[in-house]
Short mmCIF file of N, CA and C in Angstrom, two decimals:
data_model
loop_
_atom_site.label_atom_id
_atom_site.label_comp_id
_atom_site.label_asym_id
_atom_site.label_seq_id
_atom_site.Cartn_x
_atom_site.Cartn_y
_atom_site.Cartn_z
N UNK A 33 -7.67 -8.85 -11.32
CA UNK A 33 -8.87 -8.56 -10.37
C UNK A 33 -9.77 -8.11 -11.12
N UNK A 34 -9.38 -6.57 -12.09
CA UNK A 34 -10.59 -5.89 -12.25
C UNK A 34 -11.58 -6.51 -13.20
N UNK A 35 -10.75 -7.71 -14.16
CA UNK A 35 -12.13 -8.16 -15.07
C UNK A 35 -12.30 -9.85 -14.73
N UNK A 36 -12.35 -9.88 -13.50
CA UNK A 36 -12.92 -11.03 -13.02
C UNK A 36 -14.23 -10.91 -12.63
N UNK A 37 -15.35 -11.80 -13.29
CA UNK A 37 -16.62 -11.45 -13.26
C UNK A 37 -17.30 -12.40 -11.93
N UNK A 38 -16.38 -13.42 -11.64
CA UNK A 38 -16.92 -13.96 -10.40
C UNK A 38 -16.56 -13.40 -9.12
N UNK A 39 -16.10 -12.25 -9.12
CA UNK A 39 -16.16 -11.38 -8.00
C UNK A 39 -16.96 -10.65 -7.73
N UNK A 40 -18.28 -10.49 -6.71
CA UNK A 40 -19.58 -9.92 -6.90
C UNK A 40 -19.26 -8.74 -5.78
N UNK A 41 -18.62 -8.65 -5.09
CA UNK A 41 -18.41 -7.85 -4.09
C UNK A 41 -17.10 -7.79 -3.23
N UNK A 42 -16.47 -6.43 -2.83
CA UNK A 42 -14.87 -6.39 -2.27
C UNK A 42 -15.20 -5.83 -0.69
N UNK A 43 -14.30 -6.19 0.16
CA UNK A 43 -14.42 -5.66 1.52
C UNK A 43 -13.01 -5.29 1.37
N UNK A 44 -12.68 -3.95 1.92
CA UNK A 44 -11.25 -3.50 1.94
C UNK A 44 -11.15 -3.32 3.14
N UNK A 45 -10.23 -3.97 3.91
CA UNK A 45 -9.94 -3.45 5.47
C UNK A 45 -8.65 -2.85 5.55
N UNK A 46 -8.56 -1.48 5.72
CA UNK A 46 -7.51 -0.70 6.09
C UNK A 46 -6.24 -1.11 4.77
N UNK A 47 -7.08 -0.71 3.71
CA UNK A 47 -6.00 -0.94 2.30
C UNK A 47 -4.98 0.14 2.25
N UNK A 48 -4.32 -0.13 1.25
CA UNK A 48 -3.00 0.95 1.13
C UNK A 48 -3.32 1.24 -0.50
N UNK A 49 -2.70 2.59 -1.06
CA UNK A 49 -2.70 2.96 -2.25
C UNK A 49 -1.59 2.28 -2.92
N UNK A 50 -0.36 2.41 -2.67
CA UNK A 50 0.42 1.66 -3.21
C UNK A 50 1.51 1.09 -2.38
N UNK A 51 2.40 -0.19 -2.59
CA UNK A 51 3.12 -0.73 -1.66
C UNK A 51 4.47 0.28 -1.66
N UNK A 52 4.65 1.32 -2.28
CA UNK A 52 5.72 2.32 -2.06
C UNK A 52 5.59 3.43 -0.94
N UNK A 53 4.06 3.53 -0.87
CA UNK A 53 3.51 4.58 0.18
C UNK A 53 3.67 3.73 1.36
N UNK A 54 3.46 2.64 1.20
CA UNK A 54 3.27 1.67 2.53
C UNK A 54 4.53 1.77 3.09
N UNK A 55 5.62 1.47 2.11
CA UNK A 55 7.10 1.14 2.77
C UNK A 55 7.39 2.20 3.77
N UNK A 56 7.23 3.35 3.22
CA UNK A 56 7.61 4.67 4.09
C UNK A 56 6.79 4.69 4.99
N UNK A 57 5.54 4.60 5.22
CA UNK A 57 4.55 4.80 6.13
C UNK A 57 5.04 3.76 7.27
N UNK A 58 5.55 2.46 7.04
CA UNK A 58 5.98 1.81 8.09
C UNK A 58 7.03 2.47 8.78
N UNK A 59 7.95 3.00 8.21
CA UNK A 59 9.18 3.74 8.92
C UNK A 59 9.09 4.92 9.23
N UNK A 60 7.97 5.48 8.98
CA UNK A 60 7.73 7.37 9.39
C UNK A 60 8.16 7.81 10.73
N UNK A 61 8.33 7.02 11.88
CA UNK A 61 8.82 7.32 13.20
C UNK A 61 10.34 7.08 13.41
N UNK A 62 11.23 6.71 12.41
CA UNK A 62 12.43 6.51 12.24
C UNK A 62 13.08 7.61 12.31
N UNK A 63 12.86 9.04 11.85
CA UNK A 63 13.45 10.14 11.70
C UNK A 63 14.31 10.03 10.19
N UNK A 64 15.50 10.19 10.41
CA UNK A 64 16.07 10.34 9.10
C UNK A 64 16.58 8.87 8.52
N UNK A 65 16.54 7.92 9.26
CA UNK A 65 16.54 6.31 9.12
C UNK A 65 15.48 5.79 8.25
N UNK A 66 14.32 6.70 8.13
CA UNK A 66 13.07 6.33 7.31
C UNK A 66 13.48 6.03 5.79
N UNK A 67 14.06 6.88 5.08
CA UNK A 67 14.73 6.67 4.09
C UNK A 67 15.31 5.50 3.45
N UNK A 68 16.16 5.27 4.23
CA UNK A 68 17.56 4.03 3.97
C UNK A 68 16.54 2.76 4.47
N UNK A 69 15.69 2.86 5.48
CA UNK A 69 14.97 1.62 5.94
C UNK A 69 14.11 1.21 4.82
N UNK A 70 13.04 2.43 4.36
CA UNK A 70 12.13 2.30 3.16
C UNK A 70 12.72 1.39 1.68
N UNK A 71 13.85 2.29 1.35
CA UNK A 71 14.72 1.70 0.16
C UNK A 71 15.24 0.54 0.51
N UNK A 72 15.82 0.25 1.80
CA UNK A 72 16.33 -1.26 1.56
C UNK A 72 15.10 -2.24 1.66
N UNK A 73 13.88 -1.78 2.23
CA UNK A 73 12.63 -2.47 2.27
C UNK A 73 12.47 -3.26 0.89
N UNK A 74 12.10 -2.05 0.43
CA UNK A 74 12.10 -2.39 -1.42
C UNK A 74 12.85 -3.12 -2.15
N UNK A 75 14.15 -2.88 -2.08
CA UNK A 75 15.50 -3.50 -2.47
C UNK A 75 15.12 -5.26 -2.30
N UNK A 76 15.14 -5.46 -0.91
CA UNK A 76 15.14 -6.74 -0.41
C UNK A 76 13.90 -7.38 -0.85
N UNK A 77 12.47 -6.72 -0.81
CA UNK A 77 11.51 -7.37 -1.50
C UNK A 77 11.68 -7.96 -2.96
N UNK A 78 12.45 -6.97 -3.90
CA UNK A 78 12.58 -7.43 -5.05
C UNK A 78 13.85 -8.56 -5.21
N UNK A 79 14.97 -8.25 -4.45
CA UNK A 79 15.93 -9.50 -4.43
C UNK A 79 15.09 -10.72 -4.32
N UNK A 80 14.42 -10.96 -3.03
CA UNK A 80 14.00 -11.92 -2.39
C UNK A 80 12.82 -12.49 -2.97
N UNK A 81 12.17 -11.75 -3.05
CA UNK A 81 10.59 -11.94 -3.35
C UNK A 81 10.02 -11.84 -4.62
N UNK A 82 10.89 -10.64 -5.82
CA UNK A 82 10.57 -10.35 -6.96
C UNK A 82 9.70 -9.67 -7.17
N UNK A 83 9.02 -8.61 -6.01
CA UNK A 83 8.35 -7.85 -5.64
C UNK A 83 8.77 -6.49 -6.08
N UNK A 84 8.39 -6.12 -7.45
CA UNK A 84 8.51 -4.73 -7.72
C UNK A 84 7.57 -3.81 -7.04
N UNK A 85 7.90 -3.21 -6.12
CA UNK A 85 7.17 -2.40 -5.27
C UNK A 85 6.39 -1.19 -6.12
N UNK A 86 6.96 -0.70 -7.15
CA UNK A 86 6.43 0.52 -7.80
C UNK A 86 5.38 -0.26 -8.61
N UNK A 87 5.21 -1.27 -9.28
CA UNK A 87 3.90 -1.78 -9.69
C UNK A 87 2.82 -2.60 -8.86
N UNK A 88 2.90 -2.52 -7.54
CA UNK A 88 1.94 -2.64 -6.87
C UNK A 88 1.21 -1.43 -6.31
N UNK A 89 0.44 -1.10 -7.01
CA UNK A 89 -0.27 -0.15 -6.99
C UNK A 89 -2.09 -0.28 -7.23
N UNK A 90 -2.79 -0.50 -5.80
CA UNK A 90 -4.14 -0.77 -6.30
C UNK A 90 -4.76 0.63 -6.65
N UNK A 91 -4.38 1.65 -6.38
CA UNK A 91 -4.75 3.10 -6.83
C UNK A 91 -5.15 3.06 -8.37
N UNK A 92 -4.09 2.47 -8.96
CA UNK A 92 -4.22 2.36 -10.67
C UNK A 92 -5.08 1.56 -11.41
N UNK A 93 -6.10 0.44 -10.25
CA UNK A 93 -6.88 -0.33 -10.75
C UNK A 93 -8.26 -0.07 -10.31
N UNK A 94 -8.06 0.46 -9.40
CA UNK A 94 -9.77 0.41 -8.27
C UNK A 94 -10.78 1.15 -8.83
N UNK A 95 -10.38 1.89 -9.91
CA UNK A 95 -11.63 2.63 -10.49
C UNK A 95 -12.11 1.80 -11.68
N UNK A 96 -11.18 0.71 -12.02
CA UNK A 96 -11.75 -0.41 -13.02
C UNK A 96 -12.38 -1.36 -12.82
N UNK A 97 -12.60 -1.52 -11.49
CA UNK A 97 -13.22 -2.74 -10.65
C UNK A 97 -14.56 -2.45 -11.02
N UNK A 98 -15.46 -3.61 -11.50
CA UNK A 98 -17.02 -3.28 -11.42
C UNK A 98 -17.85 -3.65 -10.23
N UNK A 99 -17.40 -4.24 -9.52
CA UNK A 99 -17.97 -5.00 -8.31
C UNK A 99 -17.91 -3.62 -7.26
N UNK A 100 -19.02 -3.70 -6.54
CA UNK A 100 -19.21 -2.64 -5.39
C UNK A 100 -17.90 -2.78 -4.25
N UNK A 101 -17.24 -1.69 -3.97
CA UNK A 101 -16.31 -2.07 -2.84
C UNK A 101 -16.54 -1.50 -1.47
N UNK A 102 -16.27 -2.07 -0.71
CA UNK A 102 -16.69 -1.58 0.85
C UNK A 102 -15.14 -1.25 1.66
N UNK A 103 -15.08 0.30 1.61
CA UNK A 103 -13.82 0.47 2.66
C UNK A 103 -14.20 0.47 4.15
N UNK A 104 -13.09 -0.12 5.13
CA UNK A 104 -13.32 0.05 6.29
C UNK A 104 -11.86 0.40 6.67
N UNK A 105 -12.24 1.43 7.38
CA UNK A 105 -10.84 1.89 8.41
C UNK A 105 -11.25 3.22 8.83
N UNK A 106 -10.36 3.02 10.19
CA UNK A 106 -10.19 3.91 11.13
C UNK A 106 -9.34 5.05 11.32
N UNK A 107 -9.90 5.80 11.61
CA UNK A 107 -8.89 7.12 11.65
C UNK A 107 -7.83 7.29 12.59
N UNK A 108 -8.11 6.23 13.39
CA UNK A 108 -7.00 5.96 14.48
C UNK A 108 -6.14 4.64 14.36
N UNK A 109 -5.90 4.41 12.97
CA UNK A 109 -5.10 3.25 12.46
C UNK A 109 -3.80 3.78 12.64
N UNK A 110 -3.02 2.81 13.29
CA UNK A 110 -1.43 2.85 13.79
C UNK A 110 -0.69 2.67 12.58
N UNK A 111 -0.96 1.83 11.88
CA UNK A 111 -0.20 1.33 11.08
C UNK A 111 -0.31 1.67 9.37
N UNK A 112 -1.55 2.00 8.86
CA UNK A 112 -1.89 2.47 7.76
C UNK A 112 -2.66 3.93 7.82
N UNK A 113 -2.20 4.68 7.38
CA UNK A 113 -3.38 6.30 7.32
C UNK A 113 -4.82 5.97 6.77
N UNK A 114 -4.94 6.76 7.67
CA UNK A 114 -6.93 6.79 7.02
C UNK A 114 -6.76 7.06 5.45
N UNK A 115 -6.13 8.44 5.16
CA UNK A 115 -5.94 9.01 4.09
C UNK A 115 -5.95 7.75 2.71
N UNK A 116 -5.28 6.79 3.02
CA UNK A 116 -4.77 5.78 1.92
C UNK A 116 -6.43 5.47 1.45
N UNK A 117 -7.20 5.11 2.55
CA UNK A 117 -8.67 4.50 2.07
C UNK A 117 -9.49 5.57 0.99
N UNK A 118 -9.02 6.86 1.57
CA UNK A 118 -9.83 7.73 0.77
C UNK A 118 -9.35 8.25 -0.36
N UNK A 119 -7.56 7.79 -0.62
CA UNK A 119 -7.35 8.13 -1.79
C UNK A 119 -7.76 6.79 -3.21
N UNK A 120 -8.39 5.61 -2.04
CA UNK A 120 -8.80 4.78 -3.29
C UNK A 120 -10.24 5.16 -3.66
#
């Protein structure tokens, strides 16, 4: 996407910096079950969907995007921490 000249602007609503971080955030309230659930989610994502969680990292490419980006994120977001937008 970073080299697509047809994109004139981007609006990112509650984005995440990496899918790995997102998997662990989803299970943050599961105490010691957080780690097995997050790793299982990553494993099954790769097994069934062919998604390599370690390669889905918007943070690695956001600085290469030439179009203006508007980040929308509330500090009270219950799913994705506000800090994820700040990282981007």
